[in-house]
Tab-separated table of C-alpha atoms in Angstrom:
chain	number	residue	atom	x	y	z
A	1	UNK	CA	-6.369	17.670	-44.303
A	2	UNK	CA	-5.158	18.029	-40.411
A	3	UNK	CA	-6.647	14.047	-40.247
A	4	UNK	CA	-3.919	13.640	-42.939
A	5	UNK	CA	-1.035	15.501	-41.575
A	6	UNK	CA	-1.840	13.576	-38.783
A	7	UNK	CA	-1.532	9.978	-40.407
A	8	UNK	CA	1.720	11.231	-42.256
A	9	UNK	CA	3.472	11.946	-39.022
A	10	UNK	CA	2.429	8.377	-37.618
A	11	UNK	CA	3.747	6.909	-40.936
A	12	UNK	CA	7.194	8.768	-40.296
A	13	UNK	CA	7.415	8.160	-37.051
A	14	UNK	CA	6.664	4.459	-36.763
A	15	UNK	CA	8.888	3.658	-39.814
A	16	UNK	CA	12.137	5.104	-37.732
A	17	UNK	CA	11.902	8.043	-40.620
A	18	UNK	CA	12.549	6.131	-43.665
A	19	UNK	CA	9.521	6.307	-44.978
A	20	UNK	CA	7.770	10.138	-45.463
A	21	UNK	CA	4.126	9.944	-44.760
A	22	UNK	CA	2.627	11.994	-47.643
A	23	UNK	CA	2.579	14.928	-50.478
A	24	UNK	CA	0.781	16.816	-52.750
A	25	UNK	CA	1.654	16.831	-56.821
A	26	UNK	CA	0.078	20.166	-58.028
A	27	UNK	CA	1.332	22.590	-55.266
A	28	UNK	CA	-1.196	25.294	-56.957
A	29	UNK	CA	-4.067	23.089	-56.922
A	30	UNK	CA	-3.111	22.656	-53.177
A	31	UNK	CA	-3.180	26.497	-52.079
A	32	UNK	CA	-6.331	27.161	-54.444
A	33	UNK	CA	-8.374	24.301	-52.662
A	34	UNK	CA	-6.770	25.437	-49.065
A	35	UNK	CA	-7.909	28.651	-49.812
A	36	UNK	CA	-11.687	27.945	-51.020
A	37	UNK	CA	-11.906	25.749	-48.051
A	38	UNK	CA	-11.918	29.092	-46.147
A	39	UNK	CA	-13.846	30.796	-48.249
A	40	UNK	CA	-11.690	32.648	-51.009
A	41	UNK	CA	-11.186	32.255	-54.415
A	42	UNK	CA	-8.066	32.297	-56.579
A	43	UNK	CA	-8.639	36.164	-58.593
A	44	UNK	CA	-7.058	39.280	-58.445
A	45	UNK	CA	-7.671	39.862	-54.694
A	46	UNK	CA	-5.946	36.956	-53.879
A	47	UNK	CA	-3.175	37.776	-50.945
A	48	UNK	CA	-0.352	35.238	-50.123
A	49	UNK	CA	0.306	37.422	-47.162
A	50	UNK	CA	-3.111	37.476	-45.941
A	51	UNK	CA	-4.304	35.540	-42.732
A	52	UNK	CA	-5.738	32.361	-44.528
A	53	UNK	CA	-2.895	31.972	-46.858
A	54	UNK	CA	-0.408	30.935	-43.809
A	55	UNK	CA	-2.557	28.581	-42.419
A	56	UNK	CA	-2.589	26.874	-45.973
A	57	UNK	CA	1.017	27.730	-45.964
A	58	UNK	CA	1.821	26.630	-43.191
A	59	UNK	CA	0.257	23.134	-43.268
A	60	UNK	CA	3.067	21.871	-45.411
A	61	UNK	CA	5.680	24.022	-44.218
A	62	UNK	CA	5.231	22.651	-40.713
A	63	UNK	CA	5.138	18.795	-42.521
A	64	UNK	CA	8.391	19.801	-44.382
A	65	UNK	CA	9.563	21.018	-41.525
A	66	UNK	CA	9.179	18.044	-39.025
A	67	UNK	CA	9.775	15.587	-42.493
A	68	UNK	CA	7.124	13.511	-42.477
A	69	UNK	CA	5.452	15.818	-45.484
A	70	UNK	CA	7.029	16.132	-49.164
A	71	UNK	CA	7.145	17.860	-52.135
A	72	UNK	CA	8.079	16.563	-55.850
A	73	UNK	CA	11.233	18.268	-57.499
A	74	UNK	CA	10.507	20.604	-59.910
A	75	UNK	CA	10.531	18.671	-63.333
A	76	UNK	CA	9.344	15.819	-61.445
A	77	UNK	CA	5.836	13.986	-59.671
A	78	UNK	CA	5.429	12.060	-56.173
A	79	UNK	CA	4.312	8.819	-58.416
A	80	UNK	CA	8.112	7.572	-58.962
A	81	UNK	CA	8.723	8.572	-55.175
A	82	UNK	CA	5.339	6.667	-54.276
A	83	UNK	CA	6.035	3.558	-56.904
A	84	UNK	CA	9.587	3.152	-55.284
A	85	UNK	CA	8.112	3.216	-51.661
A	86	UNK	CA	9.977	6.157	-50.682
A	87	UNK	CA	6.581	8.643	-49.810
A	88	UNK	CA	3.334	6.108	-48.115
A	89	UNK	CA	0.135	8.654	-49.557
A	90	UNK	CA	0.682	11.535	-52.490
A	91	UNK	CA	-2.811	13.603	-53.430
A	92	UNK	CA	-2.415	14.072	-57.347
A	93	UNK	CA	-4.591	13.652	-60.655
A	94	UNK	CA	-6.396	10.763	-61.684
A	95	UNK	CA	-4.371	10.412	-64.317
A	96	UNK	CA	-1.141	9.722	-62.036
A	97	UNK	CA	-2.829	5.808	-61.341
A	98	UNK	CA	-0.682	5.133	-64.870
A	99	UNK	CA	2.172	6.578	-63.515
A	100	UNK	CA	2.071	4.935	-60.509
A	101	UNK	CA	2.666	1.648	-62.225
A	102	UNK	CA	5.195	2.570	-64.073
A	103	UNK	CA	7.259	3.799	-61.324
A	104	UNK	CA	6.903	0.651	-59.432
A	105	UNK	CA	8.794	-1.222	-62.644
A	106	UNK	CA	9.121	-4.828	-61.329
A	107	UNK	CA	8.564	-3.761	-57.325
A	108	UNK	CA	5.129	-4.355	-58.056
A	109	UNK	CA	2.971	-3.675	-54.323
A	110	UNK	CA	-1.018	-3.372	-54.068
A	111	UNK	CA	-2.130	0.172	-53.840
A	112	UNK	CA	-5.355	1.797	-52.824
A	113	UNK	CA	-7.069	4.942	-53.805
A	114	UNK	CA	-9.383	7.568	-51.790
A	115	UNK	CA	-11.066	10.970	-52.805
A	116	UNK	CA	-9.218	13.859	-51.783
A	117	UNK	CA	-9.891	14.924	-48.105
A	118	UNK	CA	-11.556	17.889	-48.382
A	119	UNK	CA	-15.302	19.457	-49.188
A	120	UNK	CA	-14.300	20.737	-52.783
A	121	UNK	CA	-12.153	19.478	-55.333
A	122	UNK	CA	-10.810	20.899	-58.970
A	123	UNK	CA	-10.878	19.709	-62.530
A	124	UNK	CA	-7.669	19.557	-64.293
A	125	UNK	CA	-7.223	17.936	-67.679
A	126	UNK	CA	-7.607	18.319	-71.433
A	127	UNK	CA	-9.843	21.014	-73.106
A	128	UNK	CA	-11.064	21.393	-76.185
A	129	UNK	CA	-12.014	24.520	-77.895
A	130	UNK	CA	-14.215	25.858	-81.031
A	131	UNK	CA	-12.780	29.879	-81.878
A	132	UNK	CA	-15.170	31.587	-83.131
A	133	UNK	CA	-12.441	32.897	-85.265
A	134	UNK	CA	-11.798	30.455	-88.705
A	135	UNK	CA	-12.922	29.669	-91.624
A	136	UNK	CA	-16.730	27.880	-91.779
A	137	UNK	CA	-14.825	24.477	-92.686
A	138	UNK	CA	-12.526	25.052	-89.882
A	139	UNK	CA	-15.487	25.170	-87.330
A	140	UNK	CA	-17.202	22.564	-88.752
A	141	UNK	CA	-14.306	20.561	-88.231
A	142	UNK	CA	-14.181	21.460	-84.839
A	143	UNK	CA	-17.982	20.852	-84.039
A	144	UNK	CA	-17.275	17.449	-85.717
A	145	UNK	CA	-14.017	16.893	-83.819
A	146	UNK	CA	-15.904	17.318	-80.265
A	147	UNK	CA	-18.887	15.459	-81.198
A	148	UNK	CA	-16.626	12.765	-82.224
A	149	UNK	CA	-15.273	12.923	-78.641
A	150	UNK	CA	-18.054	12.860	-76.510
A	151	UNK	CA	-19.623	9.564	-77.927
A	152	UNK	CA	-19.791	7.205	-75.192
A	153	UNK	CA	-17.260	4.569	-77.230
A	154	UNK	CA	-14.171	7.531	-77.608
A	155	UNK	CA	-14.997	8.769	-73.864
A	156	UNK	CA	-14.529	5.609	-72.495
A	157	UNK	CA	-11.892	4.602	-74.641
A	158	UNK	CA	-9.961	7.855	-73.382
A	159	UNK	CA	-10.072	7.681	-70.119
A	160	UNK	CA	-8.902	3.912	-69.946
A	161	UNK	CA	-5.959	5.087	-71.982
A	162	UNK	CA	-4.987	8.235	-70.337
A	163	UNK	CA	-6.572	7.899	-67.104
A	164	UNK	CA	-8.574	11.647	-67.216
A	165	UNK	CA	-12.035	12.217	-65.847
A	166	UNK	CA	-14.478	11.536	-68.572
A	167	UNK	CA	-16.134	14.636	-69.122
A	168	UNK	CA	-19.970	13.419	-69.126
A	169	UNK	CA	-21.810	12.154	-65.975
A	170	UNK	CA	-23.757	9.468	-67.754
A	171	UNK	CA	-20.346	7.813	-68.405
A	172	UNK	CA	-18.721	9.149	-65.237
A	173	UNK	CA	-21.235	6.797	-63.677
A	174	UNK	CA	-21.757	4.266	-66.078
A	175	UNK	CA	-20.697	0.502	-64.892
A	176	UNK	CA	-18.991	0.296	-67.864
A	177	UNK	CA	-16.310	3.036	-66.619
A	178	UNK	CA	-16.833	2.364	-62.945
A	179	UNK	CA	-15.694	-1.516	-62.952
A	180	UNK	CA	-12.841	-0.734	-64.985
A	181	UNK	CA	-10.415	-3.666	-64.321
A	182	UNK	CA	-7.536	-1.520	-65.569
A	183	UNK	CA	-8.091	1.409	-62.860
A	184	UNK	CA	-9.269	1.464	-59.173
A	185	UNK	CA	-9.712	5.514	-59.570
A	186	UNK	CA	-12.455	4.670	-62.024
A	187	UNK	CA	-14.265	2.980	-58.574
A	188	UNK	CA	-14.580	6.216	-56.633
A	189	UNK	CA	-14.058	9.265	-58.556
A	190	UNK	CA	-17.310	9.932	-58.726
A	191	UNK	CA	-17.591	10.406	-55.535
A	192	UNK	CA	-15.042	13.467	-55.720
A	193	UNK	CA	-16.680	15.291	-57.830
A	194	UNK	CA	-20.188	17.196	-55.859
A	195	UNK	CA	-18.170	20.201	-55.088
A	196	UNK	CA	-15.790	20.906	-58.561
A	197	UNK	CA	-14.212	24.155	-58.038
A	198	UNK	CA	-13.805	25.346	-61.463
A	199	UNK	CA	-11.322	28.488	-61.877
A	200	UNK	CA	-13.005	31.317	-63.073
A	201	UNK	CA	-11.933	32.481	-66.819
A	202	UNK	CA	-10.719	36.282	-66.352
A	203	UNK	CA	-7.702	38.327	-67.737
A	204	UNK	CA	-4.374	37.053	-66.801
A	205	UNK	CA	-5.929	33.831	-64.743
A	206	UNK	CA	-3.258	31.408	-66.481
A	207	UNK	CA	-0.057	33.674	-65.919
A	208	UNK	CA	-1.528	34.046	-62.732
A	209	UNK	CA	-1.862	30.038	-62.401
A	210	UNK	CA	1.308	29.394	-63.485
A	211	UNK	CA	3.035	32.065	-61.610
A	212	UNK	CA	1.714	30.488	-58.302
A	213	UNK	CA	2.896	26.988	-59.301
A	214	UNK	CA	6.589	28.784	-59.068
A	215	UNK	CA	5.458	30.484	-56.176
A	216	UNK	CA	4.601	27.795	-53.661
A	217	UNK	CA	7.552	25.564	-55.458
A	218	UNK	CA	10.314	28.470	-53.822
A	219	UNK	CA	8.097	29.115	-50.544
A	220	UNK	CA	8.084	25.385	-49.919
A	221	UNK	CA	11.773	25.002	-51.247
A	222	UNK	CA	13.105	27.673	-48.818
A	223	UNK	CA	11.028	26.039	-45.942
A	224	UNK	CA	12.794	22.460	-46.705
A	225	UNK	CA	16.202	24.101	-46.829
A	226	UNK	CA	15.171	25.895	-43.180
A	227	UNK	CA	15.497	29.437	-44.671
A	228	UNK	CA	12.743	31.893	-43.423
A	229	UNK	CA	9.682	32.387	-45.654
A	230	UNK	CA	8.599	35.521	-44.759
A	231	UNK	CA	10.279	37.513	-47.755
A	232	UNK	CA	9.710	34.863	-49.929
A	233	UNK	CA	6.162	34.601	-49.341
A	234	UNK	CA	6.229	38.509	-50.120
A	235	UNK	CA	8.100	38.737	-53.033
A	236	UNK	CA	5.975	36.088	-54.240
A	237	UNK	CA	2.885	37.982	-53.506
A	238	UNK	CA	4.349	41.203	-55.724
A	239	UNK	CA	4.877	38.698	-58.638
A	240	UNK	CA	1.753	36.938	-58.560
A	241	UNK	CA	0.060	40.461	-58.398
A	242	UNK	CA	1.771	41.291	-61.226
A	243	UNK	CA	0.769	38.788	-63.497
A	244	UNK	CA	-3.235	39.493	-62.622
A	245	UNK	CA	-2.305	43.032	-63.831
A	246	UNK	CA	-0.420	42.838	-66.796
């Protein structure tokens, strides 16, 4: 991540600031991975005050600081920013290749891809459930339902039309996915995947998930406008404690 801060400042600074070097989409995603990277994972303990949460902090709050780092609005993603050349490099989903395109409209350029620079990355995306609650039809329906899902034919068809991670390896791997002509994520995201953090299911994870999506949105808000973060930060921490304990 400091090799990219580093090429986003370059980027800013050799395009006379007109062009801001990079961003990251899922702001939560960002502080979770910042913060296994050094060891701690997103639970109740977690501390936005603590000594490793301003480092991760304060990697984009120095970028958005010094403008060559940016963050999307709140209802909105870096891909319309990156498809009208206004950001060069955004870290998001796989499934924001589709956006992409459509944000270019007829300012069609050639784009690349890379795996996230980093040792571990998450999994984001669509899941499916089976409740043990419901009626025997009902979860024979749902059995059905997933089986249907995982054939090879409705995986691949999926992730060609939505652009998510196909959830088996075989097909993950599989030519057939990998030479997609549609997708250049398809080519490498494979090789993203040896270290999947997966967030642990406890009480209160997905307030807890959510809350910190509105956290870092007003930390890194306040740090654009040039407002300290300090009591930000904390008043953040008290909410985001709250929601593990409610």
């Amino acid at each position: 991540m400091s090799e990219l801060a580093q090429c986003a400042k370059t980027i800013y600074k050799k395009s006379n600031h007109a062009l801001v070097g990079a961003g990251v989409d899922e702001l939560a995603n960002y502080y979770i991975l910042s913060m296994k990277e050094q060891g701690i994972d997103f639970d109740k303990n977690i501390d936005m005050t603590c000594p490793e949460s301003k480092k991760a902090l304060n990697w984009y709050i120095k970028g958005l600081k010094e403008g060559y780092l940016q963050i999307a609005s709140a209802n909105g993603y870096l891909s319309t920013d990156f498809g009208h050349q206004k950001v060069a490099m955004f870290i998001s989903t796989c499934a924001s290749e589709a956006y992409v395109k459509m944000g270019m409209g007829k300012n069609k350029f050639n784009y690349g891809v890379a795996p996230r620079p980093s040792k571990y990355n998450v999994q984001q995306g669509t899941d499916i459930y089976m409740f043990n609650k419901g009626t025997a039809e009902q979860k024979s329906a749902a059995f059905m339902f997933i089986k249907f899902m995982l054939s090879k034919r409705n995986q691949l068809k999926l992730a060609h039309a939505t652009g998510y991670m196909p959830v088996l390896n075989s097909i993950l791997k599989s030519d057939d996915y990998k030479c997609s002509k549609d997708s250049k994520v398809a080519g490498i995201l494979d090789k993203t995947t040896a270290n999947i953090y997966n967030l642990k299911i406890s009480k209160n994870e997905n307030a807890a998930y959510f809350q910190l999506k509105s956290s870092m949105q007003a930390i890194l808000l306040a740090a654009k406008k040039g407002d300290s973060v300090v009591p930000v930060i904390k008043a953040n921490q008290l909410k985001l404690a709250h929601c593990w304990k409610q």
